Coordinates of C-alpha atoms (C1' of nucleotides) in Angstrom, one line a residue:
Chain A
M1 CA 0.0 0.0 0.0
L2 CA 1.3 3.4 -1.0
L3 CA -1.1 5.4 1.1
N4 CA 0.4 6.5 4.3
K5 CA -0.3 10.2 4.9
N6 CA -3.1 11.0 7.3
I7 CA -3.4 7.5 8.7
N8 CA -3.4 6.8 12.4
P9 CA 0.1 5.4 12.9
L10 CA -1.2 2.8 15.3
K11 CA -3.0 1.3 12.3
Q12 CA 0.1 0.9 10.2
H13 CA 0.9 -2.8 10.6
V14 CA 3.0 -3.5 7.6
D15 CA 0.6 -5.7 5.7
T16 CA -2.7 -3.9 5.8
T17 CA -3.6 -3.1 2.2
T18 CA -5.4 0.0 1.2
E19 CA -8.3 -2.2 0.1
Q20 CA -8.6 -3.6 3.7
V21 CA -8.3 -0.1 5.3
I22 CA -11.1 1.1 3.1
L23 CA -13.2 -1.9 4.0
E24 CA -12.6 -1.3 7.7
A25 CA -13.5 2.3 7.5
A26 CA -16.6 1.5 5.5
E27 CA -17.6 -1.2 8.1
N28 CA -17.3 1.2 11.0
L29 CA -19.4 3.8 9.3
F30 CA -22.0 1.4 8.0
L31 CA -22.3 -0.1 11.4
E32 CA -22.6 3.3 13.0
R33 CA -25.1 5.0 10.6
G34 CA -26.3 2.4 8.1
F35 CA -26.2 2.4 4.3
A36 CA -28.1 5.5 3.4
L37 CA -26.3 7.9 5.8
T38 CA -22.9 6.8 4.8
S39 CA -21.2 8.3 1.8
T40 CA -18.2 7.0 -0.1
T41 CA -16.8 10.6 0.2
E42 CA -16.8 10.2 4.0
I43 CA -15.2 6.8 3.9
A44 CA -12.4 8.3 1.8
R45 CA -12.1 11.2 4.2
I46 CA -11.6 8.8 7.1
V47 CA -9.2 6.6 5.2
G48 CA -7.3 9.7 4.1
C49 CA -7.5 8.9 0.4
N50 CA -9.2 10.1 -2.7
Q51 CA -12.9 9.2 -3.1
A52 CA -12.2 7.7 -6.5
L53 CA -10.1 5.1 -4.8
V54 CA -13.0 3.7 -2.9
H55 CA -14.6 3.1 -6.2
Y56 CA -11.4 1.8 -7.7
Y57 CA -11.4 -1.1 -5.3
Y58 CA -15.1 -1.7 -4.8
R59 CA -16.7 -0.2 -8.0
T60 CA -19.9 0.8 -6.4
K61 CA -21.1 1.8 -2.9
D62 CA -23.5 -1.1 -3.1
Q63 CA -20.8 -3.6 -3.7
L64 CA -18.8 -2.2 -0.8
F65 CA -21.8 -2.4 1.4
D66 CA -22.4 -6.0 0.2
A67 CA -19.0 -6.9 1.4
V68 CA -19.6 -5.4 4.8
F69 CA -23.1 -6.8 5.1
E70 CA -22.3 -10.3 4.0
K71 CA -19.5 -10.6 6.6
N72 CA -21.6 -9.2 9.4
A73 CA -24.9 -10.9 8.5
G74 CA -22.9 -14.1 8.5
K75 CA -21.8 -13.5 12.0
F76 CA -25.3 -12.7 13.1
V77 CA -26.9 -15.7 11.4
S78 CA -24.2 -18.0 12.7
S79 CA -25.1 -16.8 16.2
F80 CA -28.4 -18.6 15.7
L81 CA -27.1 -21.6 13.8
Q82 CA -24.1 -22.4 16.1
P83 CA -24.4 -26.1 16.9
V84 CA -24.2 -27.2 20.5
E85 CA -22.7 -30.4 21.9
E86 CA -25.0 -33.4 21.7
N87 CA -24.3 -35.2 25.0
I88 CA -25.6 -32.6 27.4
S89 CA -29.1 -32.0 28.9
F90 CA -31.7 -30.0 27.1
E91 CA -31.4 -27.3 29.7
E92 CA -27.7 -27.1 29.2
K93 CA -28.1 -26.9 25.4
V94 CA -30.5 -24.0 25.8
R95 CA -28.1 -22.2 28.2
K96 CA -25.2 -22.7 25.8
K97 CA -27.3 -21.4 22.9
I98 CA -28.2 -18.3 24.8
E99 CA -24.7 -17.6 26.0
T100 CA -23.1 -18.3 22.6
Q101 CA -25.3 -15.9 20.9
Y102 CA -25.0 -13.3 23.6
D103 CA -21.2 -13.4 23.5
I104 CA -21.2 -12.9 19.7
L105 CA -23.5 -9.9 20.2
K106 CA -21.4 -8.5 23.0
A107 CA -18.3 -8.7 20.8
N108 CA -20.3 -7.1 17.9
P109 CA -22.8 -4.8 19.5
R110 CA -23.8 -3.0 16.3
L111 CA -24.7 -6.2 14.5
P112 CA -28.4 -6.0 15.4
F113 CA -28.7 -2.4 14.2
L114 CA -27.0 -3.1 10.9
F115 CA -29.0 -6.2 10.3
F116 CA -32.4 -4.9 11.1
N117 CA -31.9 -1.4 9.7
E118 CA -31.0 -2.9 6.3
L119 CA -33.6 -5.6 6.3
N120 CA -36.3 -3.3 7.3
T121 CA -35.5 -0.8 4.6
N122 CA -34.2 -2.8 1.7
P123 CA -36.6 -5.6 0.4
G124 CA -34.0 -6.7 -2.1
R125 CA -31.7 -7.7 0.7
L126 CA -34.3 -9.9 2.3
K127 CA -34.6 -12.0 -0.9
L128 CA -30.8 -12.4 -1.0
L129 CA -30.8 -13.5 2.7
K130 CA -33.5 -16.0 2.0
E131 CA -31.6 -17.5 -0.9
K132 CA -28.4 -17.5 1.0
T133 CA -29.7 -19.2 4.1
G134 CA -31.8 -21.6 2.0
D135 CA -33.5 -24.3 4.0
L136 CA -31.0 -24.3 6.8
P137 CA -33.3 -22.4 9.1
G138 CA -36.1 -24.9 8.4
L139 CA -33.9 -27.9 9.1
L140 CA -32.6 -26.3 12.3
F141 CA -36.1 -25.6 13.2
S142 CA -37.5 -29.0 12.8
A143 CA -34.6 -30.5 14.7
M144 CA -35.3 -28.2 17.6
E145 CA -39.0 -28.9 17.2
S146 CA -38.6 -32.6 17.7
E147 CA -36.2 -32.1 20.6
I148 CA -38.7 -29.9 22.3
R149 CA -41.5 -32.3 21.7
T150 CA -39.5 -35.0 23.4
E151 CA -38.9 -32.9 26.5
I152 CA -42.6 -31.9 26.7
E153 CA -43.6 -35.6 26.6
K154 CA -41.1 -36.3 29.3
G155 CA -42.7 -33.6 31.3
T156 CA -39.5 -31.7 31.8
I157 CA -40.7 -28.5 30.1
R158 CA -44.1 -26.9 29.5
P159 CA -45.8 -27.0 26.1
M160 CA -44.3 -24.6 23.6
T161 CA -43.2 -24.5 20.0
A162 CA -39.6 -24.2 18.7
M163 CA -40.7 -20.8 17.3
D164 CA -41.6 -19.7 20.8
L165 CA -38.3 -20.6 22.3
M166 CA -36.2 -19.2 19.4
L167 CA -38.1 -15.9 19.5
T168 CA -37.6 -15.7 23.3
I169 CA -33.9 -16.3 23.1
F170 CA -33.5 -13.9 20.2
S171 CA -35.7 -11.2 21.7
L172 CA -33.9 -11.1 25.0
N173 CA -30.5 -11.2 23.5
I174 CA -30.8 -8.5 20.8
A175 CA -33.0 -5.9 22.4
L176 CA -30.4 -4.6 24.8
F177 CA -27.9 -3.9 22.0
L178 CA -30.5 -2.2 19.9
A179 CA -31.6 0.0 22.7
S180 CA -28.2 0.8 24.1
P181 CA -28.0 4.4 22.7
V182 CA -31.4 5.2 24.1
L183 CA -30.7 3.6 27.4
K184 CA -27.5 5.4 27.9
A185 CA -29.0 8.7 26.9
I186 CA -32.1 8.6 29.2
T187 CA -30.5 7.0 32.2
G188 CA -27.3 8.9 31.9
M189 CA -25.2 5.8 32.6
T190 CA -21.5 5.9 32.2
E191 CA -19.9 3.5 29.8
A192 CA -18.6 1.5 32.7
E193 CA -22.0 1.2 34.2
F194 CA -23.4 0.1 30.9
Q195 CA -20.7 -2.5 30.4
N196 CA -21.7 -3.8 33.8
L197 CA -25.3 -4.0 32.8
I198 CA -24.3 -5.9 29.7
E199 CA -22.3 -8.3 31.8
G200 CA -25.1 -9.0 34.2
R201 CA -27.8 -9.3 31.5
K202 CA -26.3 -12.5 30.1
R203 CA -27.0 -14.4 33.3
E204 CA -30.3 -12.8 33.6
N205 CA -31.4 -13.9 30.2
V206 CA -30.4 -17.4 31.0
T207 CA -32.3 -17.3 34.3
I208 CA -35.4 -15.9 32.6
I209 CA -35.5 -18.5 29.9
L210 CA -34.7 -21.5 32.0
K211 CA -37.4 -20.5 34.5
S212 CA -39.9 -19.9 31.7
L213 CA -39.3 -23.5 30.4
R214 CA -40.6 -25.1 33.6
P215 CA -43.9 -27.0 33.3
Chain B
M1 CA -58.6 21.7 0.4
L2 CA -58.3 22.3 -3.3
L3 CA -56.3 19.3 -4.2
N4 CA -58.4 16.4 -5.4
K5 CA -56.9 15.0 -8.5
N6 CA -55.0 11.8 -8.1
I7 CA -56.2 11.0 -4.6
N8 CA -57.7 7.7 -3.8
P9 CA -61.4 8.5 -3.6
L10 CA -61.8 6.4 -0.5
K11 CA -59.7 8.9 1.3
Q12 CA -61.8 11.9 0.4
H13 CA -63.6 12.4 3.7
V14 CA -64.7 16.0 3.3
D15 CA -62.7 17.5 6.1
T16 CA -59.2 16.2 5.5
T17 CA -57.0 19.2 4.7
T18 CA -54.0 19.0 2.4
E19 CA -51.8 19.6 5.3
Q20 CA -53.1 16.5 7.0
V21 CA -52.9 14.4 3.9
I22 CA -49.2 15.4 3.5
L23 CA -48.6 14.5 7.1
E24 CA -50.2 11.1 6.7
A25 CA -48.3 10.3 3.5
A26 CA -45.1 11.4 5.2
E27 CA -45.9 9.3 8.2
N28 CA -46.4 6.2 6.1
L29 CA -43.1 6.7 4.3
F30 CA -41.1 7.5 7.3
L31 CA -42.4 4.5 9.1
E32 CA -41.7 2.3 6.2
R33 CA -38.2 3.5 5.2
G34 CA -37.0 6.0 7.9
F35 CA -35.8 9.5 7.4
A36 CA -32.9 9.2 5.1
L37 CA -34.6 7.0 2.5
T38 CA -37.7 9.2 2.2
S39 CA -37.7 12.3 0.0
T40 CA -40.1 15.2 0.0
T41 CA -40.5 14.6 -3.7
E42 CA -41.9 11.1 -3.1
I43 CA -44.2 12.4 -0.4
A44 CA -45.6 14.8 -2.9
R45 CA -45.9 12.1 -5.6
I46 CA -48.0 10.0 -3.3
V47 CA -50.1 12.9 -2.2
G48 CA -50.5 13.9 -5.8
C49 CA -49.3 17.4 -5.3
N50 CA -46.3 19.6 -6.2
Q51 CA -43.2 19.1 -4.1
A52 CA -43.1 22.7 -3.1
L53 CA -46.4 22.3 -1.3
V54 CA -44.8 19.9 1.1
H55 CA -42.3 22.7 2.0
Y56 CA -45.1 25.3 2.0
Y57 CA -46.8 23.5 4.9
Y58 CA -43.8 22.2 6.8
R59 CA -40.9 24.4 5.6
T60 CA -38.2 21.7 5.9
K61 CA -38.0 17.9 5.7
D62 CA -36.7 18.0 9.2
Q63 CA -39.7 19.8 10.6
L64 CA -42.0 17.4 8.8
F65 CA -40.1 14.5 10.3
D66 CA -40.2 16.1 13.7
A67 CA -44.0 16.2 13.5
V68 CA -44.2 12.5 12.6
F69 CA -41.5 11.4 15.1
E70 CA -42.9 13.4 18.0
K71 CA -46.3 11.9 17.5
N72 CA -45.0 8.4 17.2
A73 CA -42.3 8.6 19.8
G74 CA -45.0 9.8 22.1
K75 CA -47.0 6.7 21.5
F76 CA -44.0 4.5 22.1
V77 CA -42.8 6.2 25.3
S78 CA -46.4 6.2 26.6
S79 CA -46.5 2.5 26.1
F80 CA -43.9 2.3 28.9
L81 CA -45.3 5.0 31.1
Q82 CA -48.9 3.9 31.0
P83 CA -50.0 3.8 34.6
V84 CA -51.7 0.7 36.0
E85 CA -54.5 0.5 38.6
E86 CA -53.2 0.5 42.1
N87 CA -55.5 -2.0 43.9
I88 CA -54.4 -5.1 42.1
S89 CA -51.6 -7.6 42.9
F90 CA -48.0 -7.1 41.7
E91 CA -48.4 -10.0 39.3
E92 CA -51.5 -8.4 37.8
K93 CA -49.8 -5.1 37.5
V94 CA -47.0 -6.7 35.6
R95 CA -49.4 -8.6 33.3
K96 CA -51.3 -5.4 32.6
K97 CA -48.0 -3.6 31.8
I98 CA -46.9 -6.2 29.3
E99 CA -50.3 -6.4 27.7
T100 CA -50.9 -2.7 27.4
Q101 CA -47.5 -2.2 25.8
Y102 CA -48.0 -5.1 23.5
D103 CA -51.4 -3.8 22.3
I104 CA -49.9 -0.5 21.5
L105 CA -47.2 -2.1 19.5
K106 CA -49.6 -4.4 17.7
A107 CA -51.6 -1.4 16.7
N108 CA -48.5 0.4 15.6
P109 CA -46.1 -2.3 14.4
R110 CA -43.6 0.0 12.7
L111 CA -43.1 2.1 15.9
P112 CA -40.0 0.2 17.1
F113 CA -38.4 0.5 13.7
L114 CA -38.9 4.2 13.5
F115 CA -37.9 4.8 17.0
F116 CA -34.7 2.8 17.0
N117 CA -33.6 3.6 13.5
E118 CA -33.8 7.3 14.2
L119 CA -32.2 7.1 17.7
N120 CA -29.4 4.9 16.5
T121 CA -28.5 7.2 13.7
N122 CA -29.2 10.7 14.9
P123 CA -27.5 11.7 18.1
G124 CA -29.3 15.1 18.1
R125 CA -32.6 13.3 18.5
L126 CA -31.4 11.5 21.6
K127 CA -30.7 14.8 23.3
L128 CA -34.2 16.0 22.5
L129 CA -35.7 12.8 23.8
K130 CA -33.9 13.1 27.0
E131 CA -35.0 16.7 27.5
K132 CA -38.6 15.9 26.6
T133 CA -38.9 12.9 28.9
G134 CA -37.1 14.8 31.7
D135 CA -37.0 12.9 35.0
L136 CA -40.2 11.0 34.3
P137 CA -38.3 7.8 33.5
G138 CA -36.3 8.2 36.8
L139 CA -39.5 8.7 38.8
L140 CA -41.3 5.8 37.3
F141 CA -38.2 3.8 37.8
S142 CA -37.7 4.4 41.5
A143 CA -41.4 3.8 42.0
M144 CA -41.1 0.4 40.4
E145 CA -37.8 -0.2 42.3
S146 CA -39.5 0.2 45.7
E147 CA -42.4 -1.9 44.7
I148 CA -40.1 -4.7 43.6
R149 CA -38.1 -4.5 46.8
T150 CA -41.3 -4.9 48.8
E151 CA -42.2 -8.0 46.8
I152 CA -38.7 -9.5 47.2
E153 CA -38.9 -9.0 50.9
K154 CA -42.3 -10.7 51.0
G155 CA -40.7 -13.5 49.2
T156 CA -43.2 -13.4 46.3
I157 CA -40.6 -12.8 43.6
R158 CA -36.9 -13.6 43.2
P159 CA -34.2 -10.9 43.6
M160 CA -34.0 -8.6 40.6
T161 CA -33.8 -4.9 39.8
A162 CA -36.4 -2.7 38.2
M163 CA -34.0 -2.4 35.3
D164 CA -34.1 -6.1 34.9
L165 CA -37.8 -6.3 34.7
M166 CA -38.3 -3.3 32.5
L167 CA -35.7 -4.6 30.0
T168 CA -37.3 -8.0 30.0
I169 CA -40.8 -6.7 29.2
F170 CA -39.4 -4.3 26.7
S171 CA -37.2 -6.8 24.9
L172 CA -39.8 -9.5 24.5
N173 CA -42.4 -7.0 23.3
I174 CA -40.5 -5.1 20.7
A175 CA -38.3 -7.8 19.1
L176 CA -41.1 -9.5 17.2
F177 CA -42.1 -6.3 15.5
L178 CA -38.6 -5.4 14.6
A179 CA -37.9 -8.8 13.2
S180 CA -41.2 -9.3 11.4
P181 CA -39.9 -8.6 7.8
V182 CA -37.0 -11.0 8.3
L183 CA -39.2 -13.6 10.0
K184 CA -41.8 -13.4 7.2
A185 CA -39.1 -13.7 4.5
I186 CA -37.2 -16.6 5.8
T187 CA -40.1 -18.7 7.1
G188 CA -42.3 -17.8 4.1
M189 CA -45.3 -17.3 6.5
T190 CA -48.5 -15.9 5.1
E191 CA -49.8 -12.6 6.5
A192 CA -52.5 -14.6 8.3
E193 CA -50.1 -17.0 9.9
F194 CA -48.0 -14.0 11.0
Q195 CA -51.0 -12.3 12.6
N196 CA -51.7 -15.6 14.4
L197 CA -48.1 -15.6 15.7
I198 CA -48.5 -12.0 16.9
E199 CA -51.7 -13.0 18.6
G200 CA -50.2 -15.9 20.5
R201 CA -47.0 -14.1 21.4
K202 CA -48.8 -11.8 23.7
R203 CA -49.9 -14.5 26.1
E204 CA -46.5 -16.2 25.7
N205 CA -44.7 -13.0 26.8
V206 CA -46.9 -12.8 29.9
T207 CA -46.2 -16.4 30.7
I208 CA -42.5 -16.1 30.3
I209 CA -42.2 -13.0 32.4
L210 CA -44.5 -14.2 35.2
K211 CA -42.7 -17.5 35.4
S212 CA -39.4 -15.7 35.5
L213 CA -40.4 -13.6 38.5
R214 CA -40.9 -16.7 40.7
P215 CA -38.4 -17.1 43.6
Chain C
dT1 C1' -68.7 41.3 -8.6
dG2 C1' -64.1 42.5 -7.4
dT3 C1' -60.4 42.2 -4.3
dA4 C1' -57.5 40.3 -0.8
dT5 C1' -55.8 36.1 0.8
dA6 C1' -54.7 31.2 0.8
dA7 C1' -53.3 27.3 -1.9
dT8 C1' -50.7 25.4 -5.6
dT9 C1' -47.5 25.0 -9.3
dA10 C1' -43.5 25.7 -12.5
dA11 C1' -39.0 26.9 -12.6
dT12 C1' -34.8 27.3 -10.6
dT13 C1' -30.9 27.4 -7.2
dA14 C1' -27.7 25.2 -4.4
dT15 C1' -25.7 21.3 -2.8
dG16 C1' -24.2 16.7 -2.1
dT17 C1' -23.5 12.2 -4.0
dT18 C1' -22.1 8.4 -7.0
dA19 C1' -19.5 7.2 -10.6
dT20 C1' -16.3 7.7 -14.5
dT21 C1' -12.2 9.3 -17.0
dA22 C1' -7.7 10.7 -18.0
dA23 C1' -3.5 11.9 -16.1
dA24 C1' 0.2 11.3 -12.6
dT25 C1' 2.8 8.6 -9.6
dA26 C1' 4.6 4.5 -7.5
dA27 C1' 5.9 -0.4 -7.7
dA28 C1' 7.2 -4.5 -10.1
dA29 C1' 9.2 -6.8 -13.8
dA30 C1' 12.2 -7.2 -17.7
Chain D
dT1 C1' 17.5 1.3 -16.4
dT2 C1' 13.5 0.9 -19.1
dT3 C1' 9.0 -0.7 -19.5
dT4 C1' 4.9 -2.4 -17.9
dT5 C1' 1.5 -2.6 -14.5
dA6 C1' -0.9 -1.2 -10.3
dT7 C1' -2.2 2.5 -7.4
dT8 C1' -3.7 7.1 -6.6
dT9 C1' -5.4 11.7 -7.7
dA10 C1' -7.8 15.7 -10.0
dA11 C1' -11.5 16.9 -12.5
dT12 C1' -15.9 16.4 -13.8
dA13 C1' -20.3 14.3 -15.6
dA14 C1' -24.7 12.9 -14.3
dC15 C1' -28.1 12.8 -11.1
dA16 C1' -31.1 13.4 -7.1
dT17 C1' -32.5 16.1 -3.5
dA18 C1' -34.0 20.1 -0.4
dA19 C1' -35.3 24.5 -0.6
dT20 C1' -36.7 29.0 -2.5
dT21 C1' -39.1 32.3 -5.6
dA22 C1' -42.3 34.2 -8.6
dA23 C1' -46.3 33.4 -10.9
dT24 C1' -50.9 31.2 -11.2
dT25 C1' -55.2 29.5 -9.6
dA26 C1' -58.7 28.9 -6.2
dT27 C1' -61.3 30.5 -2.2
dA28 C1' -63.3 33.7 1.0
dC29 C1' -65.4 37.8 1.9
dA30 C1' -66.5 42.7 1.4

DNA sequence: TGTATAATTAATTATGTTATTAAATAAAAA
DNA sequence: TTTTTATTTAATAACATAATTAATTATACA
């Protein structure tokens, strides 16, 4: 990479290419403001390069966003599809599922915003997502469905559907991250206090869900 | 109102002013796509009027959005602040709180999207919100806090904070509405099936939360 | 009816944005 | 070193959008 003028010196590991630097800057901005409110001009400004260079590497803003979205949507979707060990109790499986997803979100707190913002505003992206995930969700779903049925018959959990359980896990896990700017603003929490809240909320989500399973 | 050309004849109740029609069209678009992806030109196109007319009534796109956001954020915030009767059990109060909020969201399913999209992308709006709500959230909060403490001391519920309970209610209630486009797309549900899901989810949320309160 | 006022439009300005092109510069290869 | 290729920039085209202005049309009212 030739570019080395206005760049934060800390970021100058020898083998970051300009292409990567652009992608990272784009990722940060897209995660912060979404597609519509991010311009290729601003990406270039942050990278410290000419705006045409952004297009040189990624041709269009759409393709650049695609690269960012693909990568991040992948993380998000995988947070649902992450398999859990087989030889543990149902309760332990559920706990693991919640915690795994929560950890991924904690490490990528803007994921829910990017994901829902884009999929609520761009119908084309929804189609792509469906094509990409294929029938994986369906398979995962019926696997969970049968497992739940077994537990219900054993009397270890109350009657419910796989959809119920999935939605519950998902709802409790994502909402905090979506609401974090609002929450910080109206409560006036410090960043440390908020990190504390995030930490505690993981256990709380597990508690709530495991209790809610009981017959 | 003079304007009556391209307008859907069903919408021609005698006393809708052009100003109102513009506001309604704007509301629909802002709820559907958010601020950035909505143009005053498109609002005008839908109303069937000249684009300058939108500015004639509302001066700027910002002011028009303000009008829409104010109204809708009000609904959303009130879904939290809705008071409940005093002479019922704690459990009944919680149930009522969940259901009241859920009903408001069910009647205004795009509220969470508008609210979070805007507040995640526009820091200025966060400040306004904080100023507007003032210390109402704090008051409500400490009221709930003391009520919860009482219940914990009585041994009727497990230890938890008001923040915990609020976040749980809120998380379970909003997530379904935020996720609805994604959910519909990847499951391929019909609208009827989805309405059914929404219906059942209200009771489910109550069940989950009430169970999760138990010591 | 005629006049003042309100509502509406056509035309235009100003601005920002994406995308392209041609030229300049740096790196790699010969 | 020279030549070729890759990277980067300056300039600008093409377009959309928000906002303004002056002119036109409709409404109210004297």
